[in-house]
PDB file of C-alpha atoms in Angstrom:
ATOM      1  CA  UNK V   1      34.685   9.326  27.948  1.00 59.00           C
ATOM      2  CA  UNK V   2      31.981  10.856  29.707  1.00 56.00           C
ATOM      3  CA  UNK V   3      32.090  14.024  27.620  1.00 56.00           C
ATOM      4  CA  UNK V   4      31.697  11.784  24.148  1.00 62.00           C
ATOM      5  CA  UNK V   5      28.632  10.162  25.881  1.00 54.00           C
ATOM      6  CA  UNK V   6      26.716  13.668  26.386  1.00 49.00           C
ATOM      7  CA  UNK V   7      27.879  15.283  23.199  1.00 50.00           C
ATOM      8  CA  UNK V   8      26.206  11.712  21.565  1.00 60.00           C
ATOM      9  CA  UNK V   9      22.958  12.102  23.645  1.00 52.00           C
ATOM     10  CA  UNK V  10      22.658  15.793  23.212  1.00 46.00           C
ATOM     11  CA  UNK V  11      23.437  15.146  18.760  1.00 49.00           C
ATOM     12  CA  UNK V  12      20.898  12.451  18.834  1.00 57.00           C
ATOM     13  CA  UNK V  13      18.066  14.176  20.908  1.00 58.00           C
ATOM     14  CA  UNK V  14      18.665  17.624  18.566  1.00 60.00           C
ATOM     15  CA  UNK V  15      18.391  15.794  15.675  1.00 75.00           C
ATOM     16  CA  UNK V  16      15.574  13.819  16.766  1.00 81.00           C
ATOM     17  CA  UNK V  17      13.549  16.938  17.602  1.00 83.00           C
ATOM     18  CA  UNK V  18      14.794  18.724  14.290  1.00 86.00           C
ATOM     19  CA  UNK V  19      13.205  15.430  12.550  1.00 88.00           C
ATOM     20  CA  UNK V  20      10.086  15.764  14.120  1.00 90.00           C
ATOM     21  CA  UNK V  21       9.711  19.711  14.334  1.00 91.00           C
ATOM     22  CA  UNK V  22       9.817  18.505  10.412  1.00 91.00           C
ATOM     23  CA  UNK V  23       7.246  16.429  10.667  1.00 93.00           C
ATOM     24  CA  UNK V  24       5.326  18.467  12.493  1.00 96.00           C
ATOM     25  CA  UNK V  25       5.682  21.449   9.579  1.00 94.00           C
ATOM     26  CA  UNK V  26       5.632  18.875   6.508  1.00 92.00           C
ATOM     27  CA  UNK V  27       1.610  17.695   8.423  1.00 92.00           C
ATOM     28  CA  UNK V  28       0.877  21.888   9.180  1.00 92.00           C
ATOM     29  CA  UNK V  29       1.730  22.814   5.280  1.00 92.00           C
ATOM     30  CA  UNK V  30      -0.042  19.617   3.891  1.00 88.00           C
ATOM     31  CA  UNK V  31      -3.026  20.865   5.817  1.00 87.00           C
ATOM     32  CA  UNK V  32      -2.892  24.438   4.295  1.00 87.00           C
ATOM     33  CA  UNK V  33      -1.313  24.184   1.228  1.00 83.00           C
ATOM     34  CA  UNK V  34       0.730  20.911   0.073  1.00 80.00           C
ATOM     35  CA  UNK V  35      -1.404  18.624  -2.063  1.00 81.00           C
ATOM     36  CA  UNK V  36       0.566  15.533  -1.502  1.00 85.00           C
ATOM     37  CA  UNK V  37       0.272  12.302   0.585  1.00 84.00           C
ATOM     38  CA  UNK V  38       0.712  12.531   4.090  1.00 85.00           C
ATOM     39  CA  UNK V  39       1.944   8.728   4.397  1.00 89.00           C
ATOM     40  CA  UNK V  40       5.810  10.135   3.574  1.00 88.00           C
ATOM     41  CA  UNK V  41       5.998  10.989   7.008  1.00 90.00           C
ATOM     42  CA  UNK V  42       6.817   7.894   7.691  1.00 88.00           C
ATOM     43  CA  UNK V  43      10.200   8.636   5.987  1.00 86.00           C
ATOM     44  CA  UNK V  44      10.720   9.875   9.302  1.00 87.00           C
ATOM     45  CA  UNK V  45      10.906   6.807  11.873  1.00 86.00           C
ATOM     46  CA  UNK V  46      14.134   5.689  10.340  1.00 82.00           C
ATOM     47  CA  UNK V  47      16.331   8.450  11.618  1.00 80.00           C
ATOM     48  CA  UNK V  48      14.297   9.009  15.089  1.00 83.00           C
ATOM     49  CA  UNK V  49      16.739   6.398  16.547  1.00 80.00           C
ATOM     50  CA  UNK V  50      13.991   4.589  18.748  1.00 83.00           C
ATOM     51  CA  UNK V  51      12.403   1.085  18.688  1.00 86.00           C
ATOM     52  CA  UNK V  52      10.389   0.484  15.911  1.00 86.00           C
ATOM     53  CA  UNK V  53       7.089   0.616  17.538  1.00 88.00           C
ATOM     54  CA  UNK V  54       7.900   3.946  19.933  1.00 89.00           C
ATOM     55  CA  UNK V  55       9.390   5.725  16.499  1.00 89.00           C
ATOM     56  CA  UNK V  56       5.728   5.029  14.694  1.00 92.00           C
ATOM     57  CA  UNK V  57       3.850   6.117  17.462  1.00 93.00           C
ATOM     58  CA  UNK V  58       5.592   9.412  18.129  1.00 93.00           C
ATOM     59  CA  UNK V  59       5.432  10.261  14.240  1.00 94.00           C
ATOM     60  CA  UNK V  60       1.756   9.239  13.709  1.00 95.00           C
ATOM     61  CA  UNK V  61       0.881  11.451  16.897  1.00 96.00           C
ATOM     62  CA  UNK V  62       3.383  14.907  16.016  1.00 96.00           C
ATOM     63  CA  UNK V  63       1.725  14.270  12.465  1.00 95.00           C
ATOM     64  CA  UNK V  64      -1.505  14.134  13.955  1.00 95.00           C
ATOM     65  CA  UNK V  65      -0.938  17.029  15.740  1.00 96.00           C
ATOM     66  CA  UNK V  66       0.600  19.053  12.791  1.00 95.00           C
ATOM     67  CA  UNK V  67      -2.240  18.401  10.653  1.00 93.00           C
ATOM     68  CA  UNK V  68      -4.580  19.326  13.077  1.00 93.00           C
ATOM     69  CA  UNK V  69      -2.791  22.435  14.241  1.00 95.00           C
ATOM     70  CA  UNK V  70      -2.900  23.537   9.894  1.00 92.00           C
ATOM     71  CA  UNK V  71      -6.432  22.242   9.797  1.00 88.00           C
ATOM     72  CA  UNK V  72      -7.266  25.422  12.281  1.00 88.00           C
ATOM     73  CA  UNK V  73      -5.584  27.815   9.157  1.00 86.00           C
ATOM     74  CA  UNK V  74      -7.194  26.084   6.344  1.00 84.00           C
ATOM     75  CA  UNK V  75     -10.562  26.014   7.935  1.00 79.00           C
ATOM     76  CA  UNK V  76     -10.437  29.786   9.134  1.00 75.00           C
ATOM     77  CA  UNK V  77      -9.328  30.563   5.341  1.00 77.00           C
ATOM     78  CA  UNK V  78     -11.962  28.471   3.630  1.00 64.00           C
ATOM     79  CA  UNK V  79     -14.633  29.227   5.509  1.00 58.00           C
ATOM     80  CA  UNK V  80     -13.657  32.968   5.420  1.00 53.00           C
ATOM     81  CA  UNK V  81     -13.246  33.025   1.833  1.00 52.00           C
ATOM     82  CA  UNK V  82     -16.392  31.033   1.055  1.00 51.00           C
ATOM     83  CA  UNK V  83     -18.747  33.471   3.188  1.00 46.00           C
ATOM     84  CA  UNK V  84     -17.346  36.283   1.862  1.00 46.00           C
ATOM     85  CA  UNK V  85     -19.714  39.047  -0.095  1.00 49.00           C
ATOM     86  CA  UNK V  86     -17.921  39.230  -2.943  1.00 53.00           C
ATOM     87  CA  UNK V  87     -17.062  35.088  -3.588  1.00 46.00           C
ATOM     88  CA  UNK V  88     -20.921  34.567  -2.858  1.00 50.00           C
ATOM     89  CA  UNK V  89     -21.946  37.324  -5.333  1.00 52.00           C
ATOM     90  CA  UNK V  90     -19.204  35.715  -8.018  1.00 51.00           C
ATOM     91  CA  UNK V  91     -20.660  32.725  -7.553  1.00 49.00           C
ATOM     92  CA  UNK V  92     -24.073  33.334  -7.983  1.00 54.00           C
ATOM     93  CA  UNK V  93     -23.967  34.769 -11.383  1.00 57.00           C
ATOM     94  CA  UNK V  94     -22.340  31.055 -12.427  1.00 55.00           C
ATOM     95  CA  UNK V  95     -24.657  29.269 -14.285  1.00 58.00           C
ATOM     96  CA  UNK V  96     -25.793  26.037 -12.713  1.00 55.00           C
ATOM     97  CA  UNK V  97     -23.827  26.721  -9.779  1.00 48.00           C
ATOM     98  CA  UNK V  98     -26.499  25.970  -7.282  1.00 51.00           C
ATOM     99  CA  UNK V  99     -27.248  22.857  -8.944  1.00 56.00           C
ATOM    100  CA  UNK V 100     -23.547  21.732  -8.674  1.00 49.00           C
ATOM    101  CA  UNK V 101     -23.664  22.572  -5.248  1.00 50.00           C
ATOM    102  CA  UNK V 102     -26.116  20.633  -4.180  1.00 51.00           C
ATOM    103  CA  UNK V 103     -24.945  17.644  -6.315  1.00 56.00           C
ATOM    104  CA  UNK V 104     -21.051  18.096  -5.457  1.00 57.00           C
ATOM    105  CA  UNK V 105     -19.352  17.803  -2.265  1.00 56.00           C
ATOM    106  CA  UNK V 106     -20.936  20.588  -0.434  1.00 60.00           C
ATOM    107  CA  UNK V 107     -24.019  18.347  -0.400  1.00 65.00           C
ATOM    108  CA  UNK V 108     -22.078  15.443   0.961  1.00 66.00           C
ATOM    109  CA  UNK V 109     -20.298  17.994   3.327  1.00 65.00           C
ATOM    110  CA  UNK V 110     -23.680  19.222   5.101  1.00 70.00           C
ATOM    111  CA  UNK V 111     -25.249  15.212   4.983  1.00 77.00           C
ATOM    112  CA  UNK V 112     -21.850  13.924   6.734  1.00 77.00           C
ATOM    113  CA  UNK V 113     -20.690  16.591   8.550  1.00 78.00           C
ATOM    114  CA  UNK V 114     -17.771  15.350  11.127  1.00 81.00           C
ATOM    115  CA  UNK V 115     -18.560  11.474  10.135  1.00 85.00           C
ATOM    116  CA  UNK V 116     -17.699  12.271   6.531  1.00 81.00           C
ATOM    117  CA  UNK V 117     -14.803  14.706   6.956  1.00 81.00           C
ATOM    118  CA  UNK V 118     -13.190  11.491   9.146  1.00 85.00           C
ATOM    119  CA  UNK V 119     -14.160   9.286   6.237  1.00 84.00           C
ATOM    120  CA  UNK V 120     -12.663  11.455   3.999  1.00 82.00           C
ATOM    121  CA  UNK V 121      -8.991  11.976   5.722  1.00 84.00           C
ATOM    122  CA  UNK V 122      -8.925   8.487   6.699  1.00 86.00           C
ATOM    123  CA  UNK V 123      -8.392   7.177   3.198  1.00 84.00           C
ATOM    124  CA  UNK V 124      -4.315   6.600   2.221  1.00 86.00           C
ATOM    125  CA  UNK V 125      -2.702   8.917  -0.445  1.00 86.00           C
ATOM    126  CA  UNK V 126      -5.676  11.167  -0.890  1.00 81.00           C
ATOM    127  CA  UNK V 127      -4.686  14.934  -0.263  1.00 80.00           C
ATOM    128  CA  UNK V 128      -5.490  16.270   2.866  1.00 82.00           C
ATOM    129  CA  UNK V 129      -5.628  19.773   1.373  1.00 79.00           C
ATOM    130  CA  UNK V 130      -8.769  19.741  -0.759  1.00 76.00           C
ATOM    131  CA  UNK V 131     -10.665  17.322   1.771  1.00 78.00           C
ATOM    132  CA  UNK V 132      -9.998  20.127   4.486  1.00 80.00           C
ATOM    133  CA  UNK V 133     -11.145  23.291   2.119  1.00 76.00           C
ATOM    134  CA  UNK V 134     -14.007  21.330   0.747  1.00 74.00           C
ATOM    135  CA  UNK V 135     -15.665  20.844   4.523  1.00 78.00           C
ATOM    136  CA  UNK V 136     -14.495  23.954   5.764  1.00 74.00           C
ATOM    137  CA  UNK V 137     -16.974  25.749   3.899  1.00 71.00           C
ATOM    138  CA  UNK V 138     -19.960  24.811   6.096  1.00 68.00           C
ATOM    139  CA  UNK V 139     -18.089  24.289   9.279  1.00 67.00           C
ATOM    140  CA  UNK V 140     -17.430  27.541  11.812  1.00 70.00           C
ATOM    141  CA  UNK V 141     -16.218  24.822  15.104  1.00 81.00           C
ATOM    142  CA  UNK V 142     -12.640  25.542  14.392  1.00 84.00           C
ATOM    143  CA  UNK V 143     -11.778  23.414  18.007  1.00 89.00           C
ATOM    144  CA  UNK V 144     -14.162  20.273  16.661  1.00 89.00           C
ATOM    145  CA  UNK V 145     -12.707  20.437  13.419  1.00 86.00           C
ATOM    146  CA  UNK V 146      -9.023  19.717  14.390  1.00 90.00           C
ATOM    147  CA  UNK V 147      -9.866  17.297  16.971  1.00 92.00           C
ATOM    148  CA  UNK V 148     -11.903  15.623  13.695  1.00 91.00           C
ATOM    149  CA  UNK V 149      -9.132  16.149  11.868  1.00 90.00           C
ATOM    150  CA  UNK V 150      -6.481  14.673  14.326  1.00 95.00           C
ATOM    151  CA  UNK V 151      -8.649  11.504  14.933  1.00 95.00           C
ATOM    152  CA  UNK V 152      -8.894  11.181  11.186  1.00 93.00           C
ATOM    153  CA  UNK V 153      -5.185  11.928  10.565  1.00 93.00           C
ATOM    154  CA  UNK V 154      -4.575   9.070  13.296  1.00 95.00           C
ATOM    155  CA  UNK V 155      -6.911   6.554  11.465  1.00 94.00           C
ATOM    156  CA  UNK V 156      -5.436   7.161   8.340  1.00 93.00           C
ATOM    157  CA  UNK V 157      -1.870   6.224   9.305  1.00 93.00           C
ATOM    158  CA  UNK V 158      -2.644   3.530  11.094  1.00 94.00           C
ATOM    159  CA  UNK V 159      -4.580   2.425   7.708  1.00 93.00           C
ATOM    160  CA  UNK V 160      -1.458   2.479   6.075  1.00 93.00           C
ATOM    161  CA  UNK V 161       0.490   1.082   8.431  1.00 91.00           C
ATOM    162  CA  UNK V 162      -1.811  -2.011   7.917  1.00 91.00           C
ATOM    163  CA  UNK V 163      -1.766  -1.996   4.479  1.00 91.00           C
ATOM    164  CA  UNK V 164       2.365  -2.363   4.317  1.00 88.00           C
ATOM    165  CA  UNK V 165       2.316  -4.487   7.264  1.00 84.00           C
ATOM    166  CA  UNK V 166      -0.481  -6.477   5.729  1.00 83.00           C
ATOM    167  CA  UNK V 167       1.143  -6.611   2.268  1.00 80.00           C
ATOM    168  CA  UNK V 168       4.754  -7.502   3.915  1.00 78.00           C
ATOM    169  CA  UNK V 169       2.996 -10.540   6.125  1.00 77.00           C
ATOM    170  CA  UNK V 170       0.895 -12.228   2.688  1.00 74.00           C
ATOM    171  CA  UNK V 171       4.328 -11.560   0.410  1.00 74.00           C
ATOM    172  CA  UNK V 172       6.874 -13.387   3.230  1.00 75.00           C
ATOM    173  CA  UNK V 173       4.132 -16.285   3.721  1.00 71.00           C
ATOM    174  CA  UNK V 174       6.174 -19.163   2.317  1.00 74.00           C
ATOM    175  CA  UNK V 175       2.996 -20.259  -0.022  1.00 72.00           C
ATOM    176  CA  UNK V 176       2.893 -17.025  -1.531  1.00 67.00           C
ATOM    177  CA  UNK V 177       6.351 -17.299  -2.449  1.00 66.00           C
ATOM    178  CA  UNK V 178       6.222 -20.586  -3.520  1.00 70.00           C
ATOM    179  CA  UNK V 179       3.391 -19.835  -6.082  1.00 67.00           C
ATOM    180  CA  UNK V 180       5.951 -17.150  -7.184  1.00 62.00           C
ATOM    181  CA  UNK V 181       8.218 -19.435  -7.839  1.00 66.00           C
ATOM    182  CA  UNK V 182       6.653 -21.365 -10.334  1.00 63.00           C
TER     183      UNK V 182
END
């Protein structure tokens, strides 16, 4: 009897830190490389095997953590390739290039700085990938930049989080249904 009760606590806890060492690498690649929605982490709470509220929380924050830990990559790499000789010389030569720039997001980039990049990662189902190459360019804080980036990652879920809980409260409100109905 006892030994069923630690073989069940030791299965659950290993699978609930393989689950969340999967989070944590699903948030580092979408920082670096994956250009899809960070929002399916939330896949994730179902199989955690904690309350409801405790299995959000420790997702949004190992997330948080994985996208800022990738964030550190993808800013050394953009910000790297962007100042190198060779990109900068490419570049140059482009027709209308600087105009671009100063129109595009680079412009935006240098007027926002850590306000935008937050503004930017904080909005649901938008890739995290692009956002972080785009302001990596300009930024050489790699330490500032994650923390932005974790603070934004943490906004963002919690954005979506009220959006479904939002959406589930107006369609279970017995009006709503009601005007369904007929």
């Amino acid at each position: 009897m006892v030994q069923e009760w630690v073989i069940e606590q030791l299965t659950s806890t290993q699978s609930t830190s393989l689950v969340l060492a999967a989070v944590f690498v699903y948030s580092v690649l979408l920082a670096v490389a994956l250009p899809f929605p960070a929002e399916f982490v939330f896949l994730a709470v179902f199989s955690l095997g904690l309350p409801r509220r405790t299995a959000l929380a420790v997702v949004m924050v190992v997330a948080a953590s994985g996208n800022a830990f990738g964030s550190l990559f993808a800013q050394r790499l953009g910000y790297g390739v962007s100042h190198a000789a060779p990109v900068t010389r490419l570049f140059q030569r482009v027709p209308g290039y600087a105009r671009f720039r100063r129109r595009s997001s680079v412009a935006f980039v240098r007027k926002y700085r850590y306000v935008g990049l937050t503004a930017a990662l904080s909005i649901p189902f938008l890739p995290v990938t692009a956002t972080l190459y785009a302001f990596s360019v300009l930024e050489d804080d790699p330490w500032r930049f994650a923390a932005t980036v974790f603070v934004a990652t943490l906004i963002r879920l919690s954005v979506f989080l009220a959006l479904v809980y939002g959406g589930i409260y107006v369609l279970d409100d017995p009006r709503i249904r009601r005007l369904a109905a007929t």
